[in-house]
Amino acid sequence: MISIKKHKFGFLFAVLVIALVSAAIGNQMKNGAQSQTEESIPAVKLIAVGDFREQKTVRVEGGTVQSLDQADLKSQISAQITAINVKLGDQVQAGQIIMQLQNSDISAQLEQVRARLDELKKGARDEELNLARTANNEAKAALVNSIKDAYAKSDDAIHNHIDKFFTNPRGKNIRFSIILNVGGSQVSFYPSDSDLGQRVADRKYKIEAMLDEWKDLLAGADAAADDADIENILAVSKKNLQEEIDFANEMAPLVNSLSSDNSTYKTIIDGYKTEFSAARSAINGSLASLQGALTARETARQTLELKLAGASPEQLRQAQAAVDALESTLAKTSIVSPISGQISYINGRVGELAGGGSLVAGVVNPGALQIKAYVSENDLREIAEGAAVKIDGGGTGILQTISPAADSQTKKSEINVLIAKPGNAPIIVGQTVGFEIAAKGGADPNAYLLPIEAIQFTANGNYVLTVGAESALERIPVTTGDIVGEKIYVVQGLDGDAKIISSTRGLKSGDIIKVEN
């Protein structure tokens, strides 16, 4: 009995010792585990998803930069350029003359009609009438002399220069051919086109008869002749000169085709060609001189009639209209900038002809720019005037206007973007740029452009991490889209109010973390 009690007390003592030792070891292990976890808990940063909500935009390519203040300057008349007062890139002021066209003839005519208007307004005095009569008689005599001079030059051109190209040049058997006698040998040259040669020869024969009749008609022409007789002589003379011009024009190809491999013959033929060219010029010049004498005669005659009759209200009105018309024409010879700006285009050189309606210069204001572009029907539904615009290169702008109608063929509508800020890269007139327009819906509630490191990519899907209960990480599945630089679109799975871990590297769901401020 005593023995049993001794063993019982020993057993209980042993159990008690084991329990105490176990508790001590457990506490020691627990304290050691708690100390290790606190040291190894990672610190993370949270980001607000709403800060990464992406604006919906409409992308537009191929916009053309234009100046809001720009002028395309066109010549309103055909005239020779006599001066260009600027060069490309020059600054000009509104009203400054960019280019000057030839206007001496217009200025002369304007002086005449202004003088006539002044005379009508003043009325005629006796001495003015006498001067007008004298001027009229002199102009009439000058016209008669011009007619006689035209005949003399025609006779010289035909008989002393053009006859050399024909055999029997004044007879019925006239032929287009040149016969040269050089060193005792005779060589004939014939037309390259025999049919044309015969037509020219026939025409030359008729011109001989025309010159004879013209000479007889002029026998009684002088300044004392009646106006009706002079007008008849003048009409015949102009007709004859035009006939000679047409004849020479038809003959020219035959003359130009004449040639020879023999240097001696070639020299003679080239001399004939030079004479022919001079003869043509003389005939053309005679017609021009005749027309000038006629104009002077008409002006003198009308001036005399006005002074004799006195000016009526209708005559004054017509004279004033003539002055106004010529002043308007004269003004068109000065190409003037309508705006202040910079020369962006110059076309032409001094001495060249500026054609009526041709673009000769351009002026732009580089400080006020817009972009003209075209958008499709689908994109048109997404945009509105006043929307913000991001221009490639860092510039910004405002969608200013949208055309109410689309092009019938391209099905696109014109838009204009006012450039508010050009950005880092310079924007110049004529440049092609792309840009993005903020869409009507504003920010897309389902689209976020997050840093790539905020996403965990796994074989079973993509996730972001957020902080759950007791500082443990929780996964939120998301649907991702395109990668843009170091960011990626998240198009589904996130709430704009959520806060997520900025970088998921080395983390997993269930990890205990601490959040940095």
Coordinates of C-alpha atoms in Angstrom, one line a residue:
M1 CA 0.0 0.0 0.0
I2 CA 2.8 2.3 0.9
S3 CA 4.6 1.3 -2.3
I4 CA 1.6 2.1 -4.5
K5 CA 1.3 5.6 -3.1
K6 CA 5.0 6.3 -3.7
H7 CA 4.7 5.4 -7.4
K8 CA 1.5 7.5 -7.8
F9 CA 3.1 10.6 -6.4
G10 CA 6.2 10.0 -8.7
F11 CA 4.1 9.7 -11.8
L12 CA 2.1 12.9 -11.1
F13 CA 5.4 14.7 -10.4
A14 CA 6.8 13.6 -13.8
V15 CA 3.6 14.6 -15.7
L16 CA 3.8 18.0 -14.0
V17 CA 7.4 18.5 -14.9
I18 CA 6.7 17.5 -18.6
A19 CA 3.8 20.0 -18.8
L20 CA 5.9 22.8 -17.4
V21 CA 8.7 22.1 -19.8
S22 CA 6.3 21.9 -22.8
A23 CA 4.7 25.2 -21.9
A24 CA 8.0 26.9 -21.6
I25 CA 9.2 25.5 -24.9
G26 CA 5.8 26.5 -26.5
N27 CA 6.0 30.0 -25.2
Q28 CA 9.6 30.3 -26.4
M29 CA 8.6 29.1 -29.9
K30 CA 5.6 31.4 -30.0
N31 CA 7.6 34.4 -29.1
G32 CA 10.2 33.5 -31.7
A33 CA 7.6 33.1 -34.4
Q34 CA 5.9 36.4 -33.6
S35 CA 9.2 38.3 -33.8
Q36 CA 10.1 36.8 -37.2
T37 CA 6.8 37.7 -38.9
E38 CA 6.8 41.3 -37.8
E39 CA 10.3 41.7 -39.3
S40 CA 9.4 40.1 -42.7
I41 CA 5.9 41.7 -43.3
P42 CA 6.3 43.7 -46.6
A43 CA 5.3 47.4 -46.9
V44 CA 3.2 48.3 -49.9
K45 CA 1.6 51.4 -51.5
L46 CA -2.0 51.7 -52.5
I47 CA -3.3 53.6 -55.5
A48 CA -6.8 54.8 -56.2
V49 CA -8.2 53.1 -59.3
G50 CA -10.3 56.2 -60.1
D51 CA -7.2 58.2 -60.7
F52 CA -6.4 56.1 -63.7
R53 CA -9.8 56.3 -65.4
E54 CA -9.1 56.8 -69.2
Q55 CA -10.8 59.5 -71.3
K56 CA -12.6 58.2 -74.4
T57 CA -11.2 59.8 -77.5
V58 CA -11.7 59.9 -81.3
R59 CA -8.4 59.6 -83.2
V60 CA -8.0 61.7 -86.4
E61 CA -5.1 61.4 -88.8
G62 CA -4.1 63.6 -91.7
G63 CA -5.1 67.0 -90.5
T64 CA -3.8 70.0 -92.4
V65 CA -2.5 73.1 -90.5
Q66 CA -3.9 76.3 -91.8
S67 CA -3.7 80.0 -90.7
L68 CA -6.9 81.6 -89.5
D69 CA -5.6 84.8 -91.1
Q70 CA -4.4 83.7 -94.5
A71 CA -4.8 85.2 -98.0
D72 CA -4.2 83.7 -101.4
L73 CA -3.3 86.6 -103.7
K74 CA -4.3 86.1 -107.4
S75 CA -3.6 88.3 -110.4
Q76 CA -6.9 89.7 -111.7
I77 CA -5.4 90.6 -115.0
S78 CA -2.8 89.2 -117.4
A79 CA 0.3 91.4 -117.3
Q80 CA 4.0 91.3 -117.0
I81 CA 5.6 91.3 -113.5
T82 CA 7.7 94.5 -113.2
A83 CA 8.6 94.3 -109.5
I84 CA 8.5 91.9 -106.5
N85 CA 8.8 93.8 -103.3
V86 CA 9.1 90.9 -100.8
K87 CA 10.7 87.5 -100.4
L88 CA 9.5 84.3 -98.8
G89 CA 9.2 84.6 -95.1
D90 CA 9.0 88.4 -95.0
Q91 CA 6.7 90.2 -92.6
V92 CA 4.2 92.4 -94.3
Q93 CA 1.5 94.9 -93.2
A94 CA -2.1 95.1 -94.5
G95 CA -2.2 97.3 -97.6
Q96 CA 1.5 96.7 -98.5
I97 CA 2.2 96.1 -102.2
I98 CA 3.6 92.6 -102.6
M99 CA 4.0 92.6 -106.4
Q100 CA 3.7 95.2 -109.2
L101 CA 2.4 94.4 -112.7
Q102 CA 3.1 96.4 -115.9
N103 CA 0.6 99.3 -116.1
S104 CA 2.2 102.1 -118.2
D105 CA -0.4 101.6 -121.0
I106 CA -3.3 101.7 -118.5
S107 CA -1.9 104.8 -116.8
A108 CA -1.6 106.6 -120.1
Q109 CA -5.2 105.8 -121.0
L110 CA -6.3 106.9 -117.6
E111 CA -4.6 110.2 -118.0
Q112 CA -6.5 110.7 -121.3
V113 CA -9.9 109.9 -120.0
R114 CA -9.3 112.1 -116.9
A115 CA -8.3 114.9 -119.2
R116 CA -11.5 114.4 -121.2
L117 CA -13.6 114.4 -118.1
D118 CA -12.0 117.6 -116.9
E119 CA -12.7 119.2 -120.3
L120 CA -16.3 118.2 -120.2
K121 CA -16.7 119.7 -116.7
K122 CA -15.0 123.0 -117.6
G123 CA -16.5 123.6 -121.0
A124 CA -14.7 124.9 -124.1
R125 CA -13.2 128.4 -124.6
D126 CA -12.3 129.8 -128.1
E127 CA -8.6 129.0 -127.7
E128 CA -9.5 125.5 -126.6
L129 CA -11.7 125.0 -129.7
N130 CA -8.8 126.2 -131.9
L131 CA -6.4 123.9 -130.3
A132 CA -8.9 121.0 -130.6
R133 CA -9.4 121.7 -134.3
T134 CA -5.6 121.8 -134.8
A135 CA -5.1 118.6 -132.9
N136 CA -7.9 117.0 -134.9
N137 CA -6.3 118.0 -138.3
E138 CA -2.9 116.9 -137.2
A139 CA -4.2 113.5 -136.0
K140 CA -6.1 113.1 -139.3
A141 CA -2.9 113.9 -141.3
A142 CA -0.9 111.5 -139.1
L143 CA -3.5 108.8 -139.9
V144 CA -3.2 109.3 -143.6
N145 CA 0.6 109.2 -143.4
S146 CA 0.4 106.0 -141.4
I147 CA -1.7 104.4 -144.1
K148 CA 0.8 105.5 -146.8
D149 CA 3.7 104.3 -144.7
A150 CA 1.9 100.9 -144.2
Y151 CA 1.7 100.5 -148.0
A152 CA 5.3 101.5 -148.5
K153 CA 6.5 99.0 -145.9
S154 CA 4.3 96.3 -147.3
D155 CA 5.6 96.9 -150.9
D156 CA 9.2 96.7 -149.6
A157 CA 8.6 93.6 -147.6
I158 CA 6.9 91.7 -150.5
H159 CA 9.0 92.9 -153.4
N160 CA 12.4 93.3 -151.9
H161 CA 12.5 90.4 -149.5
I162 CA 9.7 87.8 -150.0
D163 CA 10.0 87.8 -153.8
K164 CA 13.4 86.0 -153.3
F165 CA 11.6 82.8 -152.4
F166 CA 9.7 82.6 -155.7
T167 CA 10.5 82.1 -159.4
N168 CA 8.5 84.5 -161.6
P169 CA 7.3 86.2 -158.4
R170 CA 4.9 88.6 -160.1
G171 CA 3.7 86.5 -162.9
K172 CA 1.0 83.9 -163.4
N173 CA 3.4 81.0 -163.4
I174 CA 4.7 81.8 -160.0
R175 CA 6.4 79.0 -158.0
F176 CA 7.8 78.7 -154.6
S177 CA 11.5 77.9 -155.2
I178 CA 14.9 79.5 -154.7
I179 CA 17.5 79.5 -157.5
L180 CA 21.1 80.2 -156.4
N181 CA 24.0 80.9 -158.8
V182 CA 27.3 80.3 -157.0
G183 CA 30.6 79.9 -158.7
G184 CA 29.0 79.4 -162.1
S185 CA 26.7 76.6 -161.0
Q186 CA 23.0 76.9 -160.5
V187 CA 21.1 75.1 -157.7
S188 CA 17.3 75.2 -157.0
F189 CA 15.6 74.6 -153.7
Y190 CA 12.0 73.5 -153.6
P191 CA 9.3 73.4 -150.8
S192 CA 9.2 70.4 -148.5
D193 CA 5.4 70.3 -148.9
S194 CA 4.5 70.8 -152.6
D195 CA 0.8 71.3 -151.9
L196 CA 1.5 74.0 -149.4
G197 CA 4.1 75.5 -151.8
Q198 CA 1.4 75.8 -154.5
R199 CA -1.1 77.4 -152.1
V200 CA 1.4 79.9 -151.0
A201 CA 2.4 80.7 -154.6
D202 CA -1.3 81.2 -155.6
R203 CA -1.8 83.5 -152.6
K204 CA 1.3 85.5 -153.5
Y205 CA -0.1 86.1 -157.0
K206 CA -3.3 87.5 -155.5
I207 CA -1.4 89.8 -153.2
E208 CA 0.3 91.3 -156.3
A209 CA -3.1 92.3 -157.6
M210 CA -4.1 93.6 -154.1
L211 CA -1.0 95.8 -153.9
D212 CA -1.8 97.4 -157.3
E213 CA -5.3 98.2 -156.2
W214 CA -4.1 99.5 -152.9
K215 CA -1.6 101.8 -154.6
D216 CA -4.3 103.3 -156.9
L217 CA -6.6 103.8 -153.9
L218 CA -3.9 105.8 -152.0
A219 CA -3.3 108.1 -155.0
G220 CA -6.0 110.5 -153.8
A221 CA -5.5 110.2 -150.1
D222 CA -4.4 113.2 -148.1
A223 CA -5.4 115.1 -145.0
A224 CA -8.0 117.2 -147.0
A225 CA -10.0 114.2 -148.0
D226 CA -13.4 113.6 -146.5
D227 CA -13.7 111.6 -143.3
A228 CA -15.8 109.0 -145.2
D229 CA -13.1 108.5 -147.8
I230 CA -10.4 108.2 -145.2
E231 CA -12.4 105.6 -143.3
N232 CA -12.9 103.6 -146.5
I233 CA -9.1 103.8 -147.3
L234 CA -8.4 102.8 -143.7
A235 CA -10.6 99.8 -143.8
V236 CA -9.0 98.6 -147.0
S237 CA -5.5 99.2 -145.7
K238 CA -6.2 97.2 -142.5
K239 CA -7.7 94.3 -144.5
N240 CA -4.7 94.3 -146.8
L241 CA -2.2 94.2 -144.0
Q242 CA -4.1 91.3 -142.3
E243 CA -4.0 89.4 -145.6
E244 CA -0.3 89.9 -145.8
I245 CA 0.2 88.8 -142.2
D246 CA -1.9 85.6 -142.9
F247 CA 0.1 85.0 -146.1
A248 CA 3.5 85.3 -144.2
N249 CA 2.3 83.0 -141.4
E250 CA 1.3 80.3 -143.9
M251 CA 4.6 80.7 -145.8
A252 CA 6.8 80.6 -142.6
P253 CA 6.9 76.7 -142.3
L254 CA 8.2 76.5 -145.9
V255 CA 10.9 79.1 -145.3
N256 CA 12.0 77.4 -142.1
S257 CA 12.3 74.0 -143.8
L258 CA 14.8 75.2 -146.3
S259 CA 18.4 74.1 -145.7
S260 CA 21.5 72.8 -147.4
D261 CA 24.5 70.7 -146.4
N262 CA 26.7 73.0 -148.5
S263 CA 28.0 75.8 -146.2
T264 CA 27.9 78.4 -148.9
Y265 CA 24.3 77.7 -149.9
K266 CA 23.3 77.4 -146.2
T267 CA 24.7 80.9 -145.5
I268 CA 22.7 82.4 -148.4
I269 CA 19.5 80.6 -147.3
D270 CA 20.0 81.7 -143.7
G271 CA 20.3 85.3 -145.0
Y272 CA 17.0 84.9 -146.9
K273 CA 15.4 83.6 -143.7
T274 CA 16.5 86.6 -141.8
E275 CA 15.1 88.9 -144.5
F276 CA 11.8 87.0 -144.3
S277 CA 11.6 87.4 -140.6
A278 CA 12.3 91.1 -140.9
A279 CA 9.6 91.4 -143.5
R280 CA 7.0 89.8 -141.3
S281 CA 7.9 92.1 -138.4
A282 CA 7.6 95.1 -140.6
I283 CA 4.1 94.1 -141.8
N284 CA 3.0 93.4 -138.2
G285 CA 4.4 96.7 -137.0
S286 CA 2.6 98.6 -139.8
L287 CA -0.7 97.2 -138.6
A288 CA 0.0 98.1 -135.0
S289 CA 1.2 101.7 -136.0
L290 CA -2.0 102.1 -138.1
Q291 CA -4.2 101.1 -135.1
G292 CA -2.3 103.6 -132.9
A293 CA -2.8 106.4 -135.4
L294 CA -6.5 105.5 -135.6
T295 CA -6.9 105.6 -131.8
A296 CA -5.2 109.0 -131.6
R297 CA -7.4 110.3 -134.5
E298 CA -10.6 109.1 -132.8
T299 CA -9.5 110.7 -129.5
A300 CA -8.8 114.1 -131.2
R301 CA -12.1 113.9 -133.2
Q302 CA -14.2 113.1 -130.1
T303 CA -12.5 115.9 -128.1
L304 CA -13.3 118.4 -130.8
E305 CA -16.9 117.2 -131.0
L306 CA -17.3 117.5 -127.3
K307 CA -15.9 121.0 -127.3
L308 CA -18.2 122.0 -130.1
A309 CA -21.3 120.5 -128.7
G310 CA -20.7 121.0 -125.0
A311 CA -21.1 118.3 -122.4
S312 CA -24.4 116.6 -121.7
P313 CA -25.2 114.9 -118.4
E314 CA -25.0 111.5 -120.2
Q315 CA -21.6 112.4 -121.6
L316 CA -20.3 113.4 -118.2
R317 CA -21.7 110.1 -116.8
Q318 CA -20.0 108.1 -119.5
A319 CA -16.7 109.9 -119.1
Q320 CA -16.8 109.4 -115.3
A321 CA -17.5 105.7 -115.8
A322 CA -14.5 105.4 -118.1
V323 CA -12.3 107.0 -115.5
D324 CA -13.7 104.7 -112.8
A325 CA -13.2 101.6 -114.9
L326 CA -9.6 102.5 -115.7
E327 CA -8.8 103.3 -112.1
S328 CA -10.2 99.9 -111.1
T329 CA -8.0 98.2 -113.7
L330 CA -5.0 100.2 -112.6
A331 CA -5.5 99.2 -109.0
K332 CA -5.5 95.5 -110.1
T333 CA -1.9 95.9 -111.3
S334 CA -0.8 96.2 -107.7
I335 CA -0.9 93.0 -105.8
V336 CA -1.7 94.2 -102.2
S337 CA -1.8 92.1 -99.0
P338 CA -5.2 92.4 -97.3
I339 CA -3.8 91.3 -94.0
S340 CA -0.7 91.6 -91.8
G341 CA 1.3 88.5 -91.7
Q342 CA 4.2 86.5 -93.2
I343 CA 4.8 85.7 -96.9
S344 CA 4.3 82.0 -97.3
Y345 CA 4.3 81.7 -101.1
I346 CA 5.7 83.7 -104.1
N347 CA 5.2 82.6 -107.7
G348 CA 6.8 84.4 -110.6
R349 CA 9.8 86.4 -111.5
V350 CA 10.3 90.0 -112.8
G351 CA 9.7 89.9 -116.5
E352 CA 7.4 86.9 -116.5
L353 CA 3.7 87.0 -117.4
A354 CA 1.2 86.7 -114.6
G355 CA -1.9 85.1 -116.0
G356 CA -5.3 86.3 -115.1
G357 CA -6.6 84.3 -112.1
S358 CA -3.2 82.8 -111.4
L359 CA -2.0 82.5 -107.8
V360 CA 1.0 84.8 -107.3
A361 CA 1.5 85.1 -103.5
G362 CA 0.3 83.9 -100.2
V363 CA 0.2 85.6 -96.8
V364 CA -0.4 83.9 -93.4
N365 CA -0.6 84.8 -89.8
P366 CA 1.6 82.2 -88.1
G367 CA 0.3 83.2 -84.6
A368 CA -3.3 82.1 -85.3
L369 CA -3.5 78.5 -86.6
Q370 CA -6.1 75.9 -87.0
I371 CA -6.2 72.3 -88.2
K372 CA -8.6 71.2 -91.0
A373 CA -9.5 67.5 -91.1
Y374 CA -12.2 65.1 -92.0
V375 CA -14.0 62.5 -89.8
S376 CA -16.3 59.5 -90.6
E377 CA -20.0 59.3 -89.8
N378 CA -19.3 57.0 -86.9
D379 CA -16.7 59.3 -85.3
L380 CA -19.0 62.3 -85.9
R381 CA -21.5 60.8 -83.5
E382 CA -18.9 60.8 -80.7
I383 CA -17.7 64.4 -80.9
A384 CA -19.1 67.9 -80.2
E385 CA -17.9 71.4 -80.8
G386 CA -15.9 72.7 -77.8
A387 CA -14.3 69.4 -77.1
A388 CA -10.7 69.3 -75.9
V389 CA -8.1 68.1 -78.4
K390 CA -4.6 66.6 -77.8
I391 CA -2.3 67.2 -80.8
D392 CA 0.6 64.9 -81.5
G393 CA 3.8 66.4 -80.2
G394 CA 2.2 67.7 -77.0
G395 CA 0.0 70.5 -78.4
T396 CA -3.6 71.2 -77.3
G397 CA -6.6 72.7 -79.0
I398 CA -10.4 73.1 -79.1
L399 CA -12.7 71.5 -81.6
Q400 CA -14.2 74.8 -83.0
T401 CA -16.5 73.8 -85.9
I402 CA -18.1 70.7 -87.4
S403 CA -19.5 70.9 -90.9
P404 CA -23.3 70.1 -90.9
A405 CA -23.0 68.1 -94.1
A406 CA -20.8 65.2 -95.2
D407 CA -19.1 64.9 -98.6
S408 CA -21.3 62.8 -100.9
Q409 CA -18.4 60.7 -102.1
T410 CA -16.1 60.3 -99.1
K411 CA -19.0 60.3 -96.6
K412 CA -16.8 62.4 -94.3
S413 CA -17.4 65.8 -92.6
E414 CA -15.0 68.6 -92.3
I415 CA -13.9 69.7 -88.8
N416 CA -11.7 72.6 -87.7
V417 CA -9.5 72.6 -84.6
L418 CA -8.3 75.9 -83.1
I419 CA -4.7 75.4 -81.9
A420 CA -4.4 76.8 -78.3
K421 CA -0.8 75.6 -77.6
P422 CA 1.6 74.1 -80.1
G423 CA 3.5 71.9 -77.7
N424 CA 7.2 71.0 -77.9
A425 CA 7.4 70.5 -81.7
P426 CA 6.7 73.6 -83.8
I427 CA 3.5 73.6 -85.9
I428 CA 3.7 75.4 -89.2
V429 CA 1.2 76.2 -92.0
G430 CA 0.8 73.3 -94.4
Q431 CA 2.0 70.6 -92.0
T432 CA 0.1 67.4 -91.6
V433 CA -0.7 66.3 -88.0
G434 CA -2.7 63.8 -86.1
F435 CA -4.7 64.4 -82.9
E436 CA -7.3 63.0 -80.5
I437 CA -10.6 64.6 -79.6
A438 CA -12.3 64.0 -76.3
A439 CA -15.5 62.0 -76.9
K440 CA -18.9 63.1 -75.7
G441 CA -19.2 60.5 -73.0
G442 CA -16.2 61.9 -71.1
A443 CA -14.2 59.3 -69.1
D444 CA -15.0 55.6 -69.8
P445 CA -16.4 54.2 -66.5
N446 CA -15.1 50.7 -67.3
A447 CA -11.6 51.5 -68.7
Y448 CA -8.5 52.3 -66.6
L449 CA -4.9 52.6 -67.7
L450 CA -2.9 51.1 -64.9
P451 CA 0.8 50.5 -64.3
I452 CA 1.8 47.1 -65.6
E453 CA 3.4 46.2 -62.2
A454 CA -0.1 46.5 -60.6
I455 CA -1.3 43.5 -62.5
Q456 CA -0.5 39.8 -61.7
F457 CA -0.5 37.7 -64.8
T458 CA -1.1 34.0 -64.3
A459 CA -2.1 31.0 -66.4
N460 CA -5.6 31.1 -64.9
G461 CA -6.2 34.8 -65.5
N462 CA -5.0 38.3 -64.5
Y463 CA -5.5 39.9 -61.1
V464 CA -5.0 43.0 -59.0
L465 CA -4.4 42.8 -55.3
T466 CA -6.2 44.7 -52.6
V467 CA -6.1 44.8 -48.8
G468 CA -8.7 42.7 -47.1
A469 CA -9.4 41.8 -43.5
E470 CA -6.6 41.7 -41.0
S471 CA -4.2 43.2 -43.5
A472 CA -4.3 40.1 -45.7
L473 CA -4.0 40.5 -49.5
E474 CA -7.0 39.5 -51.7
R475 CA -7.1 39.0 -55.4
I476 CA -9.6 40.7 -57.8
P477 CA -9.8 39.1 -61.3
V478 CA -9.7 41.7 -64.1
T479 CA -9.8 41.7 -67.9
T480 CA -6.9 43.5 -69.6
G481 CA -6.5 45.1 -73.0
D482 CA -3.8 46.9 -75.0
I483 CA -0.4 47.8 -73.5
V484 CA 0.5 51.4 -73.9
G485 CA 4.2 52.0 -72.9
E486 CA 4.6 51.0 -69.3
K487 CA 0.8 50.9 -68.7
I488 CA -2.0 48.5 -69.6
Y489 CA -5.7 48.9 -70.1
V490 CA -8.0 47.2 -67.6
V491 CA -11.4 47.1 -69.2
Q492 CA -13.4 45.0 -66.8
G493 CA -13.5 44.0 -63.1
L494 CA -12.6 47.2 -61.3
D495 CA -14.7 49.7 -59.4
G496 CA -13.5 53.4 -59.7
D497 CA -13.6 53.6 -55.8
A498 CA -11.3 50.7 -55.3
K499 CA -7.7 51.0 -54.0
I500 CA -5.2 48.4 -55.1
I501 CA -1.5 47.5 -54.5
S502 CA 0.7 49.6 -56.8
S503 CA 3.2 46.8 -57.4
T504 CA 2.4 43.0 -57.1
R505 CA 5.9 41.8 -57.5
G506 CA 6.7 39.1 -54.9
L507 CA 3.2 39.2 -53.4
K508 CA 0.4 36.7 -53.4
S509 CA -3.1 36.4 -52.1
G510 CA -3.2 35.8 -48.3
D511 CA 0.0 37.6 -47.6
I512 CA 0.0 39.8 -44.5
I513 CA 1.1 43.3 -45.4
K514 CA 1.4 46.8 -44.0
V515 CA 0.4 49.9 -46.0
E516 CA 2.8 52.8 -46.3
N517 CA 1.4 56.3 -46.0

